[in-house]
């Protein structure tokens, strides 16, 4: 057992896990082989600390889960969550990482005993993480990361999981781009905050929307940087529906089109128009605002922490509907982030006829949650009313109902599993 003390302001870190290889300074362990099932072996990297490069940023810490479990901040956010209850954690941070591959290995080593599933990507410009696990494990990783001065001020957002893990497995790896965009934007630096949009706190955002909505002569644009299907179940009042169904193809303010119907930033005065951008957690806005800065847009503002942070602090004020999330839950009501916000089972008034409409019959849906087409070879993500779900047996169109790889209709908030689970399923054919 050994302790590492960083200073008076940080907790003592104590190793209480399984036995660990102890290395003196200067001794390097490049890899070791660990036994797997069925007699197979798999190499596993271990970060070593050399005497030539012993710094705070590259030291491997073994952490006690009892010391780095849920903080008081997270207990206040989710007072009903125990250490065994599953949660979903989201955060991102832009910071220079000299050796991201080594950073990935260090994170993998720390997480070797943690029950965590999700997507965690690192590169030279930072980290982007969405993952699930028992709160004791999920928050231990976030708090361990905060022990590193480079990640001290990350905004960690926590929400309850519905039924165990929200992700099928853990993907923790190096990725050239923290978010995907079509085109050559590899030159864009995300490390300079002055090149990104000005962040507004949730309260500042709400006040700005209330002020702008009362002044029709003010030049401003409320820009939803998400996908169209995300807008379909929830958005800020007054936001135009995005015309893309994949963020990587977003081109607001970049295309040559003069059609404001497809590009809200077309024909605007780049020096005088205020552009208020928002997305789910904030990273898409931070990345895209950097690109818009290069294109001459001067007055860019973004919602700090995204919609999820706003719903936690401000509830559903100025917001309509649910929030789309990229995990097995798919949709969360505002009450998931702020228990004091009343949960509404039926859609709220949007003022836009495209909101909460069935993909098949265009009627208004009562459940703000997407489903995948039952045809495995289609798997379209779409909104659907109960009547159409029953009539088309979970498919998005009549053509898909005759697919040879048809899955059963899922009831409730479920996601389809691997095809072999349904391979022998025989859907009753209509007469």
Coordinates of C-alpha atoms in Angstrom, one line a residue:
X1 CA 0.0 0.0 0.0
X2 CA 1.4 3.4 -0.9
X3 CA 0.2 7.0 -0.9
X4 CA 0.7 9.9 -3.3
X5 CA 0.1 13.4 -2.0
X6 CA -0.2 16.2 -4.5
X7 CA -0.6 19.0 -2.0
X8 CA -2.9 20.3 0.7
X9 CA -5.8 20.9 -1.7
X10 CA -6.0 17.3 -3.0
X11 CA -7.1 14.1 -1.3
X12 CA -4.6 11.4 -0.4
X13 CA -4.6 8.6 -3.0
X14 CA -4.3 5.1 -1.6
X15 CA -3.9 1.8 -3.5
X16 CA -6.3 -0.8 -2.1
X17 CA -6.9 -2.8 -5.3
X18 CA -5.3 -6.0 -6.4
X19 CA -1.5 -6.5 -6.1
X20 CA 0.5 -4.2 -8.4
X21 CA 4.0 -4.5 -9.9
X22 CA 6.2 -2.0 -8.0
X23 CA 8.9 -0.3 -10.1
X24 CA 11.7 1.9 -9.0
X25 CA 12.4 5.1 -10.8
X26 CA 14.1 4.4 -14.1
X27 CA 12.8 0.9 -14.5
X28 CA 10.5 0.6 -17.5
X29 CA 7.8 -2.0 -18.1
X30 CA 6.9 -1.9 -21.8
X31 CA 4.2 -4.5 -21.7
X32 CA 3.0 -7.6 -19.9
X33 CA 0.9 -10.6 -20.9
X34 CA -2.3 -11.3 -19.1
X35 CA -4.2 -14.6 -19.3
X36 CA -7.6 -14.5 -21.0
X37 CA -10.2 -17.2 -21.3
X38 CA -9.7 -20.3 -23.4
X39 CA -5.9 -20.1 -23.0
X40 CA -5.5 -16.9 -25.1
X41 CA -3.1 -14.2 -24.2
X42 CA -3.3 -10.5 -24.9
X43 CA -0.5 -7.9 -24.5
X44 CA -1.4 -5.0 -22.3
X45 CA 0.5 -1.7 -22.1
X46 CA 1.6 -0.3 -18.8
X47 CA 2.8 3.2 -18.4
X48 CA 6.2 3.5 -16.8
X49 CA 7.7 6.5 -15.1
X50 CA 11.4 7.2 -15.9
X51 CA 13.7 9.4 -13.9
X52 CA 14.2 11.6 -16.9
X53 CA 10.6 12.5 -17.3
X54 CA 9.1 12.3 -13.8
X55 CA 6.4 15.0 -13.9
X56 CA 3.0 15.5 -12.5
X57 CA 1.3 15.0 -15.8
X58 CA 2.7 11.6 -16.7
X59 CA 2.6 9.9 -13.3
X60 CA 0.4 6.8 -13.1
X61 CA -1.8 7.0 -10.0
X62 CA -3.6 4.0 -8.5
X63 CA -6.7 5.3 -6.8
X64 CA -8.9 4.2 -4.0
X65 CA -12.5 4.1 -5.0
X66 CA -13.5 5.0 -1.5
X67 CA -11.5 8.2 -1.8
X68 CA -12.6 9.2 -5.3
X69 CA -16.2 8.1 -5.3
X70 CA -19.2 10.5 -5.7
X71 CA -18.3 14.0 -4.6
X72 CA -20.7 16.3 -2.7
X73 CA -21.4 18.1 -6.0
X74 CA -22.7 14.9 -7.5
X75 CA -24.6 13.9 -4.4
X76 CA -26.5 17.1 -4.6
X77 CA -27.2 16.6 -8.3
X78 CA -28.4 13.0 -7.9
X79 CA -29.4 12.6 -4.3
X80 CA -31.3 9.3 -4.9
X81 CA -28.3 7.6 -6.6
X82 CA -26.4 5.0 -4.6
X83 CA -22.8 3.9 -5.3
X84 CA -24.2 0.8 -7.0
X85 CA -26.7 2.6 -9.2
X86 CA -25.7 3.1 -12.8
X87 CA -25.1 6.6 -14.2
X88 CA -24.0 8.2 -17.4
X89 CA -21.2 10.7 -17.4
X90 CA -20.3 13.2 -20.0
X91 CA -17.4 15.7 -20.3
X92 CA -14.8 17.1 -22.7
X93 CA -11.8 19.4 -22.3
X94 CA -9.4 21.1 -24.7
X95 CA -5.9 20.9 -23.5
X96 CA -2.5 20.1 -25.1
X97 CA -1.5 16.5 -24.7
X98 CA 2.1 15.9 -25.8
X99 CA 1.8 12.1 -26.1
X100 CA -1.9 11.1 -26.5
X101 CA -1.1 7.4 -27.1
X102 CA 0.7 7.3 -23.7
X103 CA -2.3 9.1 -22.2
X104 CA -4.6 6.5 -23.6
X105 CA -2.5 3.7 -22.1
X106 CA -2.5 5.5 -18.7
X107 CA -6.3 5.7 -18.7
X108 CA -6.7 2.1 -19.7
X109 CA -4.4 1.0 -16.9
X110 CA -6.4 3.0 -14.3
X111 CA -9.7 1.6 -15.6
X112 CA -8.6 -2.0 -15.6
X113 CA -10.8 -2.9 -12.6
X114 CA -13.6 -0.5 -13.3
X115 CA -17.0 -1.5 -14.7
X116 CA -17.2 1.3 -17.4
X117 CA -18.6 1.2 -20.9
X118 CA -18.7 4.1 -23.3
X119 CA -16.7 6.2 -25.8
X120 CA -13.6 8.0 -24.6
X121 CA -11.4 9.7 -27.2
X122 CA -8.1 11.5 -26.7
X123 CA -5.8 13.3 -29.1
X124 CA -3.2 16.2 -29.0
X125 CA -6.0 18.7 -28.3
X126 CA -7.9 17.1 -25.5
X127 CA -10.5 14.5 -24.5
X128 CA -14.1 13.8 -25.3
X129 CA -15.9 11.2 -23.0
X130 CA -19.3 9.7 -22.7
X131 CA -19.6 6.6 -20.6
X132 CA -21.7 4.6 -18.1
X133 CA -21.1 2.5 -15.0
X134 CA -22.0 2.1 -11.4
X135 CA -21.7 5.6 -9.9
X136 CA -18.8 4.5 -7.6
X137 CA -16.8 3.5 -10.7
X138 CA -18.0 6.2 -13.1
X139 CA -17.2 9.1 -10.8
X140 CA -14.0 7.6 -9.6
X141 CA -12.6 7.9 -13.1
X142 CA -13.8 11.5 -13.5
X143 CA -12.3 12.4 -10.1
X144 CA -9.1 10.7 -10.9
X145 CA -8.8 12.7 -14.1
X146 CA -9.4 15.9 -12.1
X147 CA -6.3 15.1 -10.0
X148 CA -4.3 16.0 -13.1
X149 CA -3.8 19.8 -13.2
X150 CA -4.5 19.7 -17.0
X151 CA -8.0 18.5 -16.3
X152 CA -8.7 20.2 -13.0
X153 CA -11.6 22.4 -14.3
X154 CA -13.5 19.9 -16.5
X155 CA -17.3 20.2 -16.3
X156 CA -18.5 16.7 -15.4
X157 CA -22.2 16.1 -16.2
X158 CA -24.0 13.2 -14.6
X159 CA -27.4 11.7 -15.4
X160 CA -29.2 8.5 -14.3
X161 CA -29.0 5.4 -16.5
X162 CA -32.3 3.6 -17.2
X163 CA -31.3 0.0 -17.0
X164 CA -27.6 -0.8 -16.4
X165 CA -25.1 0.3 -19.0
X166 CA -26.0 2.8 -21.6
X167 CA -23.2 1.7 -23.9
X168 CA -22.4 -1.9 -25.2
X169 CA -18.7 -1.8 -24.4
X170 CA -15.7 0.5 -23.7
X171 CA -14.0 2.3 -26.6
X172 CA -11.0 4.2 -25.2
X173 CA -8.6 5.2 -27.9
X174 CA -6.7 7.8 -29.8
X175 CA -8.8 9.6 -32.4
X176 CA -7.5 12.3 -34.8
X177 CA -10.7 14.4 -34.4
X178 CA -12.7 14.7 -31.2
X179 CA -15.8 15.4 -33.3
X180 CA -16.2 14.5 -37.0
X181 CA -16.6 17.1 -39.7
X182 CA -16.5 16.7 -43.4
X183 CA -13.7 18.7 -45.1
X184 CA -10.2 19.5 -44.1
X185 CA -10.4 21.2 -40.7
X186 CA -7.3 19.5 -39.3
X187 CA -5.6 22.9 -39.2
X188 CA -8.1 24.3 -36.8
X189 CA -6.7 24.8 -33.3
X190 CA -9.1 24.2 -30.4
X191 CA -6.7 25.2 -27.7
X192 CA -7.1 29.0 -27.9
X193 CA -10.4 30.0 -26.0
X194 CA -10.4 33.4 -27.7
X195 CA -11.0 31.7 -31.1
X196 CA -14.1 30.0 -29.8
X197 CA -17.5 31.4 -29.1
X198 CA -18.0 33.3 -25.9
X199 CA -19.5 30.9 -23.3
X200 CA -22.7 31.9 -21.5
X201 CA -23.8 30.3 -18.3
X202 CA -27.3 28.8 -18.3
X203 CA -28.7 31.8 -16.4
X204 CA -27.0 34.2 -18.8
X205 CA -28.3 32.2 -21.8
X206 CA -31.9 32.2 -20.4
X207 CA -31.8 36.0 -19.8
X208 CA -30.3 36.6 -23.3
X209 CA -33.1 34.6 -24.9
X210 CA -35.8 36.4 -22.9
X211 CA -34.3 39.7 -23.8
X212 CA -33.9 38.9 -27.5
X213 CA -37.4 37.4 -27.8
X214 CA -38.8 40.7 -26.5
X215 CA -36.8 42.8 -29.1
X216 CA -37.8 41.9 -32.6
X217 CA -35.6 44.5 -34.1
X218 CA -32.4 42.9 -32.7
X219 CA -30.2 41.1 -35.2
X220 CA -29.6 37.7 -33.8
X221 CA -29.9 34.0 -34.8
X222 CA -30.5 31.1 -32.5
X223 CA -28.5 28.3 -34.1
X224 CA -29.1 24.7 -33.3
X225 CA -25.8 22.9 -34.1
X226 CA -27.3 19.4 -33.6
X227 CA -29.0 17.1 -36.1
X228 CA -32.5 17.5 -37.4
X229 CA -33.8 14.4 -35.6
X230 CA -32.5 15.7 -32.3
X231 CA -34.5 18.9 -32.8
X232 CA -37.6 16.8 -33.6
X233 CA -38.0 15.8 -29.9
X234 CA -36.7 18.9 -28.2
X235 CA -35.2 22.4 -28.8
X236 CA -35.1 26.0 -27.6
X237 CA -38.1 28.1 -28.6
X238 CA -37.4 30.0 -31.8
X239 CA -34.6 27.7 -33.1
X240 CA -34.9 26.6 -36.7
X241 CA -34.7 22.9 -37.4
X242 CA -31.3 21.9 -38.8
X243 CA -31.3 20.5 -42.3
X244 CA -28.7 17.8 -41.6
X245 CA -29.0 14.4 -40.0
X246 CA -25.3 14.1 -39.3
X247 CA -23.2 16.8 -37.6
X248 CA -20.2 15.9 -39.8
X249 CA -22.1 17.4 -42.8
X250 CA -23.0 20.7 -41.0
X251 CA -22.1 23.7 -43.2
X252 CA -23.9 26.6 -41.7
X253 CA -22.1 29.8 -42.8
X254 CA -19.6 27.8 -44.9
X255 CA -21.6 26.9 -48.0
X256 CA -22.1 29.1 -51.0
X257 CA -25.8 28.9 -50.9
X258 CA -27.9 32.0 -50.4
X259 CA -30.9 30.1 -49.2
X260 CA -31.7 31.0 -45.6
X261 CA -34.2 28.1 -45.4
X262 CA -31.3 25.6 -45.5
X263 CA -28.6 27.9 -44.0
X264 CA -29.6 30.3 -41.2
X265 CA -26.3 32.1 -41.6
X266 CA -26.7 32.8 -45.3
X267 CA -26.7 36.6 -46.1
X268 CA -26.2 37.7 -42.5
X269 CA -24.1 40.6 -41.4
X270 CA -21.1 38.8 -39.9
X271 CA -20.0 41.8 -37.9
X272 CA -23.4 42.9 -36.4
X273 CA -25.5 39.7 -36.1
X274 CA -25.4 37.9 -32.8
X275 CA -25.2 34.1 -33.3
X276 CA -26.3 32.1 -30.2
X277 CA -25.2 28.5 -30.7
X278 CA -26.2 25.4 -28.7
X279 CA -25.8 21.6 -28.8
X280 CA -26.2 18.7 -26.3
X281 CA -23.0 19.1 -24.2
X282 CA -21.1 22.0 -25.8
X283 CA -18.3 20.4 -27.7
X284 CA -19.9 20.6 -31.1
X285 CA -20.4 24.4 -30.6
X286 CA -16.9 25.0 -29.4
X287 CA -15.5 23.2 -32.5
X288 CA -17.8 24.8 -35.0
X289 CA -17.5 28.3 -33.6
X290 CA -13.8 28.1 -34.1
X291 CA -14.4 27.5 -37.8
X292 CA -17.0 30.3 -38.0
X293 CA -14.5 32.7 -36.4
X294 CA -12.1 31.9 -39.3
X295 CA -14.9 32.8 -41.7
X296 CA -15.4 36.3 -40.2
X297 CA -18.3 35.8 -37.8
X298 CA -17.6 38.2 -34.9
X299 CA -20.5 37.9 -32.4
X300 CA -20.6 34.2 -31.5
X301 CA -22.0 32.9 -28.2
X302 CA -22.4 29.4 -27.0
X303 CA -24.3 27.7 -24.1
X304 CA -21.7 26.5 -21.6
X305 CA -22.1 22.8 -21.0
X306 CA -24.8 22.6 -23.6
X307 CA -28.5 21.8 -23.1
X308 CA -27.8 19.2 -20.5
X309 CA -26.1 21.7 -18.3
X310 CA -28.9 24.2 -18.9
X311 CA -31.7 21.8 -18.0
X312 CA -29.9 21.0 -14.7
X313 CA -29.6 24.7 -13.7
X314 CA -32.6 26.3 -15.3
X315 CA -35.1 23.5 -15.9
X316 CA -37.3 23.7 -19.0
X317 CA -37.5 27.5 -19.2
X318 CA -37.4 28.5 -22.9
X319 CA -37.0 24.8 -23.7
X320 CA -39.6 22.5 -25.3
X321 CA -39.7 18.7 -25.3
X322 CA -37.0 16.2 -24.3
X323 CA -33.3 16.0 -25.0
X324 CA -31.9 13.5 -27.5
X325 CA -28.8 11.6 -26.1
X326 CA -26.4 9.4 -28.0
X327 CA -26.7 6.3 -25.9
X328 CA -29.2 3.5 -25.3
X329 CA -31.6 5.9 -23.5
X330 CA -32.1 8.0 -26.6
X331 CA -34.3 10.6 -25.0
X332 CA -34.4 12.2 -21.5
X333 CA -37.0 14.6 -20.1
X334 CA -35.8 17.8 -18.3
X335 CA -36.7 16.2 -15.0
X336 CA -33.8 13.7 -15.5
X337 CA -31.4 16.6 -15.0
X338 CA -33.5 18.7 -12.7
X339 CA -35.9 16.7 -10.4
X340 CA -37.8 19.9 -9.6
X341 CA -38.9 20.1 -13.3
X342 CA -42.2 18.4 -14.0
X343 CA -41.9 15.6 -16.5
X344 CA -44.5 15.8 -19.3
X345 CA -45.5 12.6 -21.2
X346 CA -47.0 14.6 -24.1
X347 CA -45.1 17.1 -26.3
X348 CA -45.2 20.8 -25.2
X349 CA -46.1 23.5 -27.7
X350 CA -43.3 24.3 -30.0
X351 CA -44.7 26.8 -32.5
X352 CA -43.2 24.7 -35.3
X353 CA -45.4 22.2 -37.2
X354 CA -42.4 19.9 -37.7
X355 CA -41.9 19.2 -34.0
X356 CA -42.8 15.7 -32.6
X357 CA -44.3 14.4 -35.8
X358 CA -44.6 10.7 -36.8
X359 CA -42.3 9.9 -39.7
X360 CA -44.9 7.7 -41.4
X361 CA -48.3 9.5 -41.0
X362 CA -47.1 12.9 -39.8
X363 CA -49.5 12.9 -36.8
X364 CA -48.2 14.2 -33.5
X365 CA -46.5 11.6 -31.4
X366 CA -47.2 11.1 -27.7
X367 CA -43.8 9.7 -26.8
X368 CA -40.7 11.8 -27.5
X369 CA -38.4 9.0 -28.2
X370 CA -36.9 7.6 -31.5
X371 CA -36.9 3.9 -32.4
X372 CA -34.8 2.0 -35.0
X373 CA -36.6 0.3 -37.9
X374 CA -37.2 -3.4 -37.2
X375 CA -35.5 -4.2 -40.5
X376 CA -31.9 -4.8 -39.6
X377 CA -30.7 -3.8 -43.1
X378 CA -32.4 -0.4 -42.7
X379 CA -32.3 0.5 -38.9
X380 CA -33.5 4.0 -39.7
X381 CA -33.8 6.1 -36.5
X382 CA -37.3 7.7 -36.6
X383 CA -40.2 9.0 -34.5
X384 CA -43.4 6.9 -34.8
X385 CA -46.9 7.0 -33.3
X386 CA -48.3 3.9 -31.6
X387 CA -50.7 3.2 -34.5
X388 CA -48.0 3.1 -37.1
X389 CA -45.7 1.0 -34.9
X390 CA -48.4 -1.6 -34.6
X391 CA -49.5 -1.5 -38.3
X392 CA -45.9 -1.7 -39.7
X393 CA -44.6 -3.9 -36.9
X394 CA -41.9 -1.5 -35.9
X395 CA -40.7 -0.8 -39.5
X396 CA -40.4 2.6 -41.1
X397 CA -42.2 1.7 -44.3
X398 CA -44.2 -1.2 -45.9
X399 CA -41.2 -2.3 -47.9
X400 CA -39.2 -3.0 -44.8
X401 CA -41.9 -5.3 -43.4
X402 CA -40.9 -8.0 -45.9
X403 CA -37.2 -7.9 -45.1
X404 CA -35.6 -11.3 -44.5
X405 CA -33.8 -10.0 -41.4
X406 CA -36.8 -8.6 -39.5
X407 CA -36.5 -8.1 -35.8
X408 CA -39.4 -8.1 -33.3
X409 CA -41.2 -4.9 -32.2
X410 CA -39.5 -3.6 -29.0
X411 CA -41.7 -2.4 -26.2
X412 CA -40.7 0.5 -24.0
X413 CA -37.3 2.2 -23.9
X414 CA -35.2 -0.7 -25.3
X415 CA -32.6 -0.9 -28.0
X416 CA -32.0 -3.7 -30.5
X417 CA -29.2 -6.1 -29.7
X418 CA -27.0 -8.2 -32.0
X419 CA -28.7 -10.0 -34.9
X420 CA -28.0 -13.5 -33.5
X421 CA -30.4 -12.7 -30.7
X422 CA -33.3 -12.5 -33.2
X423 CA -32.1 -14.8 -35.9
X424 CA -34.8 -17.4 -35.3
X425 CA -37.5 -14.9 -34.7
X426 CA -40.5 -15.3 -37.1
X427 CA -42.7 -12.3 -37.4
X428 CA -46.4 -13.2 -37.9
X429 CA -47.2 -12.1 -41.5
X430 CA -50.4 -10.2 -42.1
X431 CA -53.2 -11.9 -44.0

